Short mmCIF file of C-alpha atoms and ligand atoms in Angstrom, two decimals:
data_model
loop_
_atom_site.label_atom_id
_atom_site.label_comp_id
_atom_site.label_asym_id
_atom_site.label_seq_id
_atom_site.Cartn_x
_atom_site.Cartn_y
_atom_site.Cartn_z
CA UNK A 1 -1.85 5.83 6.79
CA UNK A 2 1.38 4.19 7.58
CA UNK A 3 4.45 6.26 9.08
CA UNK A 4 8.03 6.23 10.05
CA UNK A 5 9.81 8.09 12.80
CA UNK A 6 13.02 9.41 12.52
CA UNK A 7 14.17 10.68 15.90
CA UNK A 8 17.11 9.69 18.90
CA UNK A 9 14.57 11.11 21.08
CA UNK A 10 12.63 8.43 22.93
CA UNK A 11 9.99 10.54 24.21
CA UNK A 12 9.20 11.97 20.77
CA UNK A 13 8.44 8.35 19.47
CA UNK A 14 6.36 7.89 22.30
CA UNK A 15 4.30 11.27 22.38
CA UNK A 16 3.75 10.82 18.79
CA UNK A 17 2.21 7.50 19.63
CA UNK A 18 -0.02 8.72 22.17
CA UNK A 19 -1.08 11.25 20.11
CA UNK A 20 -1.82 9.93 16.63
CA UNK A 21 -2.61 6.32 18.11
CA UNK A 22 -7.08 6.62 17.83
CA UNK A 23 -7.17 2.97 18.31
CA UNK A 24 -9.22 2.98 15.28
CA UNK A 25 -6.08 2.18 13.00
CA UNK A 26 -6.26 4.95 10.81
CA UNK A 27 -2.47 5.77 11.67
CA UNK A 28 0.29 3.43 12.41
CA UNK A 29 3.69 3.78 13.02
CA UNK A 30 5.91 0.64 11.28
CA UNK A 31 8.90 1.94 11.56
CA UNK A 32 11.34 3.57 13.76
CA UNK A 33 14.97 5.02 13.78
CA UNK A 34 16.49 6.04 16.77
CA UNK A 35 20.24 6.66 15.44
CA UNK A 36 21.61 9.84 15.14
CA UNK A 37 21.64 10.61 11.52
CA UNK A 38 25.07 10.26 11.13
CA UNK A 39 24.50 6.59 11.62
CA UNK A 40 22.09 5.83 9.61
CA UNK A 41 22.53 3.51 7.53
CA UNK A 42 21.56 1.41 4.06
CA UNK A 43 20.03 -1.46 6.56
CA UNK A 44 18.20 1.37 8.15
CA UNK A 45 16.89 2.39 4.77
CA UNK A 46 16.08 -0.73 3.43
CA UNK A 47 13.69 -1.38 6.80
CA UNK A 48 12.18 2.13 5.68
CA UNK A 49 11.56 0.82 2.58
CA UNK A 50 9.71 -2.47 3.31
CA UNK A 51 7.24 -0.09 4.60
CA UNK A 52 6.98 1.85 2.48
CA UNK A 53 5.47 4.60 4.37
CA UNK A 54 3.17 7.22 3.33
CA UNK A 55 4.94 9.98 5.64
CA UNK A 56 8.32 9.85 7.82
CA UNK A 57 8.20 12.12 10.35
CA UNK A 58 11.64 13.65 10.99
CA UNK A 59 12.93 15.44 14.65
CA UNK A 60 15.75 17.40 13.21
CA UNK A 61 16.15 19.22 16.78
CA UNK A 62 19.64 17.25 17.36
CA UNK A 63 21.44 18.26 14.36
CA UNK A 64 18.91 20.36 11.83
CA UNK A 65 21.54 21.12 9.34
CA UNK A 66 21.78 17.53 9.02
CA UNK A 67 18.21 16.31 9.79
CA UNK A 68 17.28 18.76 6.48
CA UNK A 69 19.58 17.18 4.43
CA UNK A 70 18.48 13.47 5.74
CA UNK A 71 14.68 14.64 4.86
CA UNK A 72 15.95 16.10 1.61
CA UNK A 73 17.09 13.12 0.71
CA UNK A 74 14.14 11.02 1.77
CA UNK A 75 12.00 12.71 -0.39
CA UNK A 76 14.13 12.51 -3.19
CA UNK A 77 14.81 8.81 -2.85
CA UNK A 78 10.87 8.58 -2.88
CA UNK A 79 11.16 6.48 0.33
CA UNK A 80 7.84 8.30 1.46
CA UNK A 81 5.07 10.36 -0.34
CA UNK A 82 5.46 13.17 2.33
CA UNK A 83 8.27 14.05 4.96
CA UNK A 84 7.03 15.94 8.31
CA UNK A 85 9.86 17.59 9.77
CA UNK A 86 10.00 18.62 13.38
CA UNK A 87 12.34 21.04 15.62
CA UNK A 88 12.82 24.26 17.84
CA UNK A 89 9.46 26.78 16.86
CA UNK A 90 11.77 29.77 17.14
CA UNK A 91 13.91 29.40 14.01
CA UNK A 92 12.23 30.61 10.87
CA UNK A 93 15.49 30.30 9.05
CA UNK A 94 15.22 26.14 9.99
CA UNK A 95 11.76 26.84 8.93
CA UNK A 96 12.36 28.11 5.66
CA UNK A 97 15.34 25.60 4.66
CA UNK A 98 12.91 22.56 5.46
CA UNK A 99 10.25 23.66 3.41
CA UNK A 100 12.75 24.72 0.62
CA UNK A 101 14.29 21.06 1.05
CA UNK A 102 10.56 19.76 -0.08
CA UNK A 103 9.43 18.37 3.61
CA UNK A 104 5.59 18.65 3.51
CA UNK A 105 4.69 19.99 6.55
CA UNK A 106 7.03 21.39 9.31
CA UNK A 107 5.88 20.79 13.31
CA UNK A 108 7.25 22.92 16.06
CA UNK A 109 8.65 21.19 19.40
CA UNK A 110 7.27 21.00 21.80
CA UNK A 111 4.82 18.65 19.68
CA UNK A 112 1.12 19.95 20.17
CA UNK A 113 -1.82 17.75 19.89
CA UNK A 114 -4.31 20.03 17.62
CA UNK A 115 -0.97 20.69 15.48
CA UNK A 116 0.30 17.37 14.93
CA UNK A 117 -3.47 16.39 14.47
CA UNK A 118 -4.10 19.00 11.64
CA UNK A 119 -0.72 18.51 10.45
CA UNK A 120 -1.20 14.70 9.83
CA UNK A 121 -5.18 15.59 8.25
CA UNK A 122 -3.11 17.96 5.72
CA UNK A 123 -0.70 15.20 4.62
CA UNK A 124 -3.71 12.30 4.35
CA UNK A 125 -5.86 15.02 1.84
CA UNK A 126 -2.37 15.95 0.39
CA UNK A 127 -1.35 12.19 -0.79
CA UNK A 128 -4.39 10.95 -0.54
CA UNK A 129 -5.70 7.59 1.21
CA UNK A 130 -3.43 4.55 0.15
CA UNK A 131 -5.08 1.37 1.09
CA UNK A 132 -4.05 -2.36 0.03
CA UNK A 133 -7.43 -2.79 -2.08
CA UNK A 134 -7.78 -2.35 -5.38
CA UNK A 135 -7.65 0.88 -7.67
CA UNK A 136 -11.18 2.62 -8.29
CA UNK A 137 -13.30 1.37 -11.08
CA UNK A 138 -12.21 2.90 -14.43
CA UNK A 139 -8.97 3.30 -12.63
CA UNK A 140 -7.26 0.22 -14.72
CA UNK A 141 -3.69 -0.47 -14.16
CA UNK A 142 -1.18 0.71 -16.89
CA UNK A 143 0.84 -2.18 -18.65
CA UNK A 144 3.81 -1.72 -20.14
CA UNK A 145 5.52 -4.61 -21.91
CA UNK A 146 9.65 -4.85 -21.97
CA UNK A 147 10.39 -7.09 -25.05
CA UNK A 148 13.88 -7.22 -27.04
CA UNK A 149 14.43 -8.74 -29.94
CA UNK A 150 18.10 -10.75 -28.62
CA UNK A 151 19.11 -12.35 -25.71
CA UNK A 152 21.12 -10.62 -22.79
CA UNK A 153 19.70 -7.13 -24.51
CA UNK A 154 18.90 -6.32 -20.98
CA UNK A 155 15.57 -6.48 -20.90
CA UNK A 156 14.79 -8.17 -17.73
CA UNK A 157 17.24 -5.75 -16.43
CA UNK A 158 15.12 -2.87 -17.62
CA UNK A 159 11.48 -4.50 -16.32
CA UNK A 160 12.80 -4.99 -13.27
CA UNK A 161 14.50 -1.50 -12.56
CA UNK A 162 11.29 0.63 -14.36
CA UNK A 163 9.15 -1.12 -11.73
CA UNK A 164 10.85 -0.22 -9.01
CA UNK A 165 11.23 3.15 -10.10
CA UNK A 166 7.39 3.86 -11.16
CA UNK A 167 6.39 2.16 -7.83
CA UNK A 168 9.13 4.88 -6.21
CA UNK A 169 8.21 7.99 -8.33
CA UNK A 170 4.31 7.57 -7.59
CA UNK A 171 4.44 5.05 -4.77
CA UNK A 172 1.78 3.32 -6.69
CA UNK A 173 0.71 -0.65 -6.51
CA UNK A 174 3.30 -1.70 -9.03
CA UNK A 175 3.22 -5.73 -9.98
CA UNK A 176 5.85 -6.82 -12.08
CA UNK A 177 5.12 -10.07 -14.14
CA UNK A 178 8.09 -12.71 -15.21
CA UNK A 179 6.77 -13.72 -18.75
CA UNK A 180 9.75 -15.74 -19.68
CA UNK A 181 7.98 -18.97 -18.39
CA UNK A 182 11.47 -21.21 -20.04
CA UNK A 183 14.33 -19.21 -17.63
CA UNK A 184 12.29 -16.21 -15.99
CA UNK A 185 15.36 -14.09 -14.26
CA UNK A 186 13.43 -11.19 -12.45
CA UNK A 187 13.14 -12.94 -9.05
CA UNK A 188 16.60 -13.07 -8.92
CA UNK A 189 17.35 -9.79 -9.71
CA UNK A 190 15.32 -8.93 -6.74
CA UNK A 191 17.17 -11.13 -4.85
CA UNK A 192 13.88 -13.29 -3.97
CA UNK A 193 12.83 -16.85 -3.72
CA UNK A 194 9.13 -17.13 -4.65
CA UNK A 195 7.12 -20.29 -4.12
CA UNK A 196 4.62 -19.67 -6.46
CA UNK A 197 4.48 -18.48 -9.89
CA UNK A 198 2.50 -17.42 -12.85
CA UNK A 199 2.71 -20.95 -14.00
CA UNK A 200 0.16 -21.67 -11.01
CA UNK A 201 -2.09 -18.60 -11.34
CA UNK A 202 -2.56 -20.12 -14.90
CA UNK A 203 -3.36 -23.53 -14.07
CA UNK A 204 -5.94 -22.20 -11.49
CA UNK A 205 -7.10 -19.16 -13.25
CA UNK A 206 -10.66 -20.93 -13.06
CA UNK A 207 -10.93 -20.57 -9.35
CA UNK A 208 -8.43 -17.32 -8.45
CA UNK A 209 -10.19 -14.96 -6.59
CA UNK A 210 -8.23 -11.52 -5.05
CA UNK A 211 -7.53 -13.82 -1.77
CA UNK A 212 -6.00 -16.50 -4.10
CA UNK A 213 -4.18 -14.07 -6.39
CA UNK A 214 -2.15 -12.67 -3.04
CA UNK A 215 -0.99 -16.05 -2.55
CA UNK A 216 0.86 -16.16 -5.60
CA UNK A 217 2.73 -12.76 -5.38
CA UNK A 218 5.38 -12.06 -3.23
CA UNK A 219 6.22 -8.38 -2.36
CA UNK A 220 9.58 -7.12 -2.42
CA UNK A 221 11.23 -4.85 -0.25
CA UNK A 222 11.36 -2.49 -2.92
CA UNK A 223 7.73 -1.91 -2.29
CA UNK A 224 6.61 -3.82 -5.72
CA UNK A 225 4.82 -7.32 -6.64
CA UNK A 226 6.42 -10.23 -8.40
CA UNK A 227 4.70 -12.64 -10.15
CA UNK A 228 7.29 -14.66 -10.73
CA UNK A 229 8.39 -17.30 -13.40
CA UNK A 230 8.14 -20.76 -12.66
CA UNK A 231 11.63 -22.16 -11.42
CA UNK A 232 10.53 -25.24 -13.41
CA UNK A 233 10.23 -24.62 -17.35
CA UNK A 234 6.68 -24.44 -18.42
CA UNK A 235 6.01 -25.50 -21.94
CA UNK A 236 4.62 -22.08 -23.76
CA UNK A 237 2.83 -24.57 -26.25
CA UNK A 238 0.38 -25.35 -23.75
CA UNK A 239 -0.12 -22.17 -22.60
CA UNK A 240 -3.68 -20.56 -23.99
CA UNK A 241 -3.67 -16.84 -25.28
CA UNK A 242 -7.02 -16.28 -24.43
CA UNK A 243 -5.96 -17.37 -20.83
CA UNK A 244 -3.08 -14.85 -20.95
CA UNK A 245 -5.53 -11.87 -22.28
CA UNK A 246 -7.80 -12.75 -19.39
CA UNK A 247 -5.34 -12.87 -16.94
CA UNK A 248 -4.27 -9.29 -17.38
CA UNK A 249 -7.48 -8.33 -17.33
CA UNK A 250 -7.75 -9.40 -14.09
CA UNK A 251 -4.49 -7.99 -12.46
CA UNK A 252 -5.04 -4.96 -14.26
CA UNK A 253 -8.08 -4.68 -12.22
CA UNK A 254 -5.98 -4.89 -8.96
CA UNK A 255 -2.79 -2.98 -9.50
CA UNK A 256 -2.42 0.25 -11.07
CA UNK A 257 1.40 -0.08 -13.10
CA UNK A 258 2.12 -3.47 -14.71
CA UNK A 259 5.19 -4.25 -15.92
CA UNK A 260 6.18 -7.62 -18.03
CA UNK A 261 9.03 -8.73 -18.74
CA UNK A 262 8.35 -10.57 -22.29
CA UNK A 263 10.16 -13.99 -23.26
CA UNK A 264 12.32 -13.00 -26.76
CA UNK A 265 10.41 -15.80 -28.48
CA UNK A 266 7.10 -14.66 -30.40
CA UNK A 267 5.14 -17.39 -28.89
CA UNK A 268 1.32 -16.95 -27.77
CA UNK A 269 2.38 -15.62 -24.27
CA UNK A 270 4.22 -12.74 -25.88
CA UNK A 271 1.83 -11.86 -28.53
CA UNK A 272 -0.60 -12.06 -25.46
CA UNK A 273 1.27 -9.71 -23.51
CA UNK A 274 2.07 -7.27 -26.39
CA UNK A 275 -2.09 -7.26 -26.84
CA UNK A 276 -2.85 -6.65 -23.37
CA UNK A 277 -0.31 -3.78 -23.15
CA UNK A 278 -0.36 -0.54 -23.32
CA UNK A 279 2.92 0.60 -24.43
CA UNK A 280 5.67 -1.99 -25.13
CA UNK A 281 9.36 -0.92 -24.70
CA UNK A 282 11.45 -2.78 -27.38
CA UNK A 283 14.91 -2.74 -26.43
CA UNK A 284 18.04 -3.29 -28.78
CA UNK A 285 21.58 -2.79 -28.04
CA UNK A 286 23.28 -0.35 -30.99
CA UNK A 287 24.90 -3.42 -32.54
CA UNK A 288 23.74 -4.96 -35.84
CA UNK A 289 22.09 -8.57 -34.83
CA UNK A 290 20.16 -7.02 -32.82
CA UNK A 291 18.91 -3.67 -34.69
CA UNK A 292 18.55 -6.93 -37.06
CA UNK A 293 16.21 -8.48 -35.30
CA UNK A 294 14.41 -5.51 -34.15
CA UNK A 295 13.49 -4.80 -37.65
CA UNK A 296 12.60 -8.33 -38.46
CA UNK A 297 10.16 -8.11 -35.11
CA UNK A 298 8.64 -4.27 -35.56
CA UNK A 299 6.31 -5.83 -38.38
CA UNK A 300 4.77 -8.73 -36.47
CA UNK A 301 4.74 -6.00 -33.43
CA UNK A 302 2.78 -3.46 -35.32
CA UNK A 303 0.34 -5.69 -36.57
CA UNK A 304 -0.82 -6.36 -33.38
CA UNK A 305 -4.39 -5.93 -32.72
CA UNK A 306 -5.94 -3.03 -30.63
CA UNK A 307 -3.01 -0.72 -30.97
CA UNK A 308 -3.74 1.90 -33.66
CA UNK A 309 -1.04 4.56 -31.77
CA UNK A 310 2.11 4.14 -34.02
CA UNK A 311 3.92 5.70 -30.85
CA UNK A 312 2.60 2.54 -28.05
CA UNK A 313 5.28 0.99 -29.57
CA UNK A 314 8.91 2.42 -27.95
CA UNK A 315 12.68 2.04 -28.96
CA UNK A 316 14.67 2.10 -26.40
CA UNK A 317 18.80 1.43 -26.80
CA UNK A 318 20.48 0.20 -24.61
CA UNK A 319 24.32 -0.28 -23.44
CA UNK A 320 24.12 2.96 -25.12
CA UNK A 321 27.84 5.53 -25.60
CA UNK A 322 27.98 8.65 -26.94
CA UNK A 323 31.18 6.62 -29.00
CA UNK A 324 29.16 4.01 -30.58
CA UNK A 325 29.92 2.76 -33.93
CA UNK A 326 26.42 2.95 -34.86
CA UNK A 327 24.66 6.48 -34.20
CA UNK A 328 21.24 7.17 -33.35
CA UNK A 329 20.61 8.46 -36.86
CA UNK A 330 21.24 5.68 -38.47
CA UNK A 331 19.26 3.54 -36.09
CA UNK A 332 16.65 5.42 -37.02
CA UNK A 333 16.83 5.29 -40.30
CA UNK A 334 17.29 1.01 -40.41
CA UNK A 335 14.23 1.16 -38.27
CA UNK A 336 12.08 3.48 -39.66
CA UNK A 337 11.16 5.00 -35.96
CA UNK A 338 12.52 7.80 -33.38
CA UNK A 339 14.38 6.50 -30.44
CA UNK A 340 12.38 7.23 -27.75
CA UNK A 341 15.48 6.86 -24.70
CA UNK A 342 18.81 5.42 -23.87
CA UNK A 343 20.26 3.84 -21.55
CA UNK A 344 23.73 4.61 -20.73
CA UNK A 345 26.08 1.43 -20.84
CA UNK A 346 27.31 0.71 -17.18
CA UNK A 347 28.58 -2.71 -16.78
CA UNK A 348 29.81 -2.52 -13.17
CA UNK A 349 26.47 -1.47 -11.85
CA UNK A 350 24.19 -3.63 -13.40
CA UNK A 351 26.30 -6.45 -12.38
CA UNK A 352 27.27 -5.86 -8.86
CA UNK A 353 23.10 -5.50 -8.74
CA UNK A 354 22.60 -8.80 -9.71
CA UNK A 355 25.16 -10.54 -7.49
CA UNK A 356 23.43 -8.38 -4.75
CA UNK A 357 20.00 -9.24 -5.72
CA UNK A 358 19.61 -5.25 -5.60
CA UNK A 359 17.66 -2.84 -8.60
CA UNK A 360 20.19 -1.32 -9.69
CA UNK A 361 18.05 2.11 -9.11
CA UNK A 362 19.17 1.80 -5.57
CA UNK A 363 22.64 2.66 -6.62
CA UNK A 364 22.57 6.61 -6.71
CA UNK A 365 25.57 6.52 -8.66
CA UNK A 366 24.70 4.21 -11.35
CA UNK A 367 24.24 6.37 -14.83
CA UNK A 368 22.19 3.46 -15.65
CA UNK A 369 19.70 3.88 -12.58
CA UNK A 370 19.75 7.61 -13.75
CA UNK A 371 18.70 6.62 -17.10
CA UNK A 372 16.00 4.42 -15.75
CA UNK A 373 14.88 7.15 -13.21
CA UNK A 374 14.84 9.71 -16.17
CA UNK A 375 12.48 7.27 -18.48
CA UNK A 376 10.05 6.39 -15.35
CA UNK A 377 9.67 10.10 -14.59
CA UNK A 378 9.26 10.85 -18.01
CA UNK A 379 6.44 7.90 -18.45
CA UNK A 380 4.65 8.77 -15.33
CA UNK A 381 5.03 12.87 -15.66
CA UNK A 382 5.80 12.87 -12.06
CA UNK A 383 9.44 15.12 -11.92
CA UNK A 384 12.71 13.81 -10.51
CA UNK A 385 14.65 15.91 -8.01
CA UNK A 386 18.36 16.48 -9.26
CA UNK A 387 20.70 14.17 -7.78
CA UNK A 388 22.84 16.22 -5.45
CA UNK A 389 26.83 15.26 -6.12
CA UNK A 390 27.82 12.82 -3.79
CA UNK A 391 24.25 11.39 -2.38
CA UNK A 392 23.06 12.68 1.61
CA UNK A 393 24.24 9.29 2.89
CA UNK A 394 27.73 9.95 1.40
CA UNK A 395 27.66 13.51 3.27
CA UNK A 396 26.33 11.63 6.57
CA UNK A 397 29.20 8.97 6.58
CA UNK A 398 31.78 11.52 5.60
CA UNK A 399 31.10 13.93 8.39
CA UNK A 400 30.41 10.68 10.60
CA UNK A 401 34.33 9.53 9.62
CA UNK A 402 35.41 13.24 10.31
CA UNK A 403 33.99 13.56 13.88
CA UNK A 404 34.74 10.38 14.66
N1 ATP B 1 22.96 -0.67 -19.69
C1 ATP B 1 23.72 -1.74 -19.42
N2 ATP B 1 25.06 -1.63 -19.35
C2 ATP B 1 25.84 -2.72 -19.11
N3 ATP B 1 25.38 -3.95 -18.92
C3 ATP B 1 24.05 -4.14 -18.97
C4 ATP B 1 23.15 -3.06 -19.23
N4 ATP B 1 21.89 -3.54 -19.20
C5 ATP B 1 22.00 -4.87 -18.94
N5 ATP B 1 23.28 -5.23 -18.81
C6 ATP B 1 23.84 -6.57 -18.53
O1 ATP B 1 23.54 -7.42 -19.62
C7 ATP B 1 23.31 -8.75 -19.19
C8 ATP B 1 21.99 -9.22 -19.75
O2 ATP B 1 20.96 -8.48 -19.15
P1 ATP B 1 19.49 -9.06 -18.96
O3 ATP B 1 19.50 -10.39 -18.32
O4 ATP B 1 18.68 -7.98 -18.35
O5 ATP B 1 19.12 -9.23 -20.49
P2 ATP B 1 17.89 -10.01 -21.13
O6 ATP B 1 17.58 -9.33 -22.41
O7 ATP B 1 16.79 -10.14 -20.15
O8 ATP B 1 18.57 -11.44 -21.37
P3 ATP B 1 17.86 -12.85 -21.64
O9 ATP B 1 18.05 -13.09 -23.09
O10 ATP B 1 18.65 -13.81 -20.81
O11 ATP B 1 16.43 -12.75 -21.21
C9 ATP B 1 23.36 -8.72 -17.69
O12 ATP B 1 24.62 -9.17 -17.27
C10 ATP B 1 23.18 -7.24 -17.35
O13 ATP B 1 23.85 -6.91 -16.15
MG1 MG B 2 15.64 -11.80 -19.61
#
């Protein structure tokens, strides 16, 4: 189990360490704040979240009204499966308000061996064991395909920002695949510069073996898997389905949420991808070329073979307002299917993301990382806590600018 410790006491870092530390491994500690909460900041986060821990233990003992709020918020972020909070034993009311702010387990100070012991057991059964190899047998990772129908639709936008978020809402291995093997964007949208690609897991798809496969992914901060496009153009024409189908096969085998992010051409690679997915998202904006060319696709889409399930295939609009010229009703009706979701339109977000090389899910105030969040919790079953107005960090750097 990996952890993080919260705490501006040093002493509390270090008897955690003695007492959690069995030599064996079972328990390590990569990651450590020792700022008072109010100065904590998005760097400080961000080195959370290249952990990705399984459980952050948080002292709240020098400033609990704040400390609850911080916990509160990392659970709600989904920057660890389980918080542990930790302060004075002689304050049920604390007591109480932790729990009600979701932390998993509360431990009274001065820390106790048997406690924190029995504590930590509860939290491994609770989340259960997360370990870098792959999911159990039978356990096959779920694929879903993004796919739209017209360039700049957003859907390398959306692939991008529904991995993050399933990998956030369920802290599952989540591998996002770059299908657009011409001008594959999603690495940059992450803000990452990958050597290898899935241009060179196809070429030596003969020989790739798990060891081989890790080679070729990078892992982003986030806490997901790229398998990036190539940064040269690879010719799709030369690019076997079969070899596709296999190939997802495989990864399904070793992750357990796939994401692509289809090419807009219906080449072999896409049909490929649609076949090997589960669901496929199929995104339009509510303008006419491209409602156009979602009806023009939905035939070729629903002939695909293996998917009997009318609903595996998914509308999803995009850049959607409440004051579009074209309704959802008529959408509907052009297409012959239900929208399944929107997407709120929310220019400044998306874009500041990209020039940041950020998911835009990391902006809490983003209606469009709302949207996203919404979907993902609503594909995955596993609930999203209502945003509280303003964010916790907001509240921390307010009060910080007020006592300061
Ligand atoms: N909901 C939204 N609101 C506003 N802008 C958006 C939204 N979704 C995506 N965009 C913007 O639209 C542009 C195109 O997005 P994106 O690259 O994700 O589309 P795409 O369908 O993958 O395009 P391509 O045809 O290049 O593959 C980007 O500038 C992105 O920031
Ligand atoms: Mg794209």
């Amino acid at each position: 189990m990996i952890g993080a410790i919260v705490s501006e006491d040093q002493d509390f870092h270090q008897t955690l360490d003695r007492m959690l530390g069995d030599g064996a491994g079972r328990f390590r500690f990569e990651a450590r704040i020792g700022e008072p909460f109010t100065q904590i900041s998005d760097t400080h986060l961000d080195a959370l979240r290249a952990v990705d821990p399984d459980v952050i233990v948080v002292d709240l003992e020098a400033d609990p009204q704040v400390g609850i709020k911080f916990a509160q918020y990392l659970m709600e972020a989904g920057l660890a499966r389980a918080v542990v909070a930790a302060g004075p034993t002689d304050s049920p009311d604390l007591i109480l308000q932790a729990m009600q702010a979701g932390v998993t387990e509360y431990l009274p100070k001065p820390l106790a061996d048997t406690k924190v012991r029995e504590s930590m057991d509860r939290v491994w059964r609770k989340t259960g064991k997360r370990t870098s190899q792959d999911p159990a047998e039978g356990d096959k990772g779920r694929t879903y395909c993004v796919f739209s129908a017209k360039g700049g639709s957003g859907s390398t936008t959306f692939a991008v920002n529904l991995a993050v978020e399933l990998h956030r809402l369920t802290r599952k291995k989540t591998l996002l695949i770059d299908f657009d093997l011409e001008l594959g964007e999603t690495a940059l949208l992450l803000g990452m510069e990958p050597k290898f690609s899935i241009a060179d897991l196809i070429r030596n798809f003969h020989r790739v073996d798990a060891g081989l496969l890790a080679s070729y992914i990078e892992r982003d901060d986030s806490g997901i898997e790229l398998l990036s496009a190539p940064i040269q153009p690879v010719d799709f024409e030369s690019v076997d389905g079969e070899r596709i189908a296999k190939i997802l096969q495989f990864l399904k085998e070793h992750y357990e949420y796939i994401v692509i992010d289809a090419p807009k051409t219906l080449n072999t690679v896409t049909l490929s991808a649609f076949e090997g997915s589960d669901e496929v998202f199929i995104l339009t904006t509510p303008d006419l070329p491209s409602i156009r060319n979602v009806s023009r696709c939905l035939p070729l889409l629903k002939g695909v073979e293996g998917h009997r399930e009318e609903d595996w295939i998914k509308l999803v609009i995009n850049r959607f307002s409440p004051r579009q010229l074209i309704p959802i009703s008529e959408i509907e009706k052009t297409l012959g299917m239900k929208v399944y979701s929107t997407l709120r339109n929310d220019y400044q977000s998306t874009i500041d993301a990209i020039n940041e090389g950020r998911p835009v899910v990391f902006d809490r105030n983003s209606i469009y990382g709302q949207d996203v969040r919404r979907l993902a919790s609503e594909v995955t079953g596993v609930e999203v806590a209502p945003k509280k107005d303003g964010g916790l960090l907001g509240s921390l750097f307010s009060r910080k600018s007020s006592t300061s």
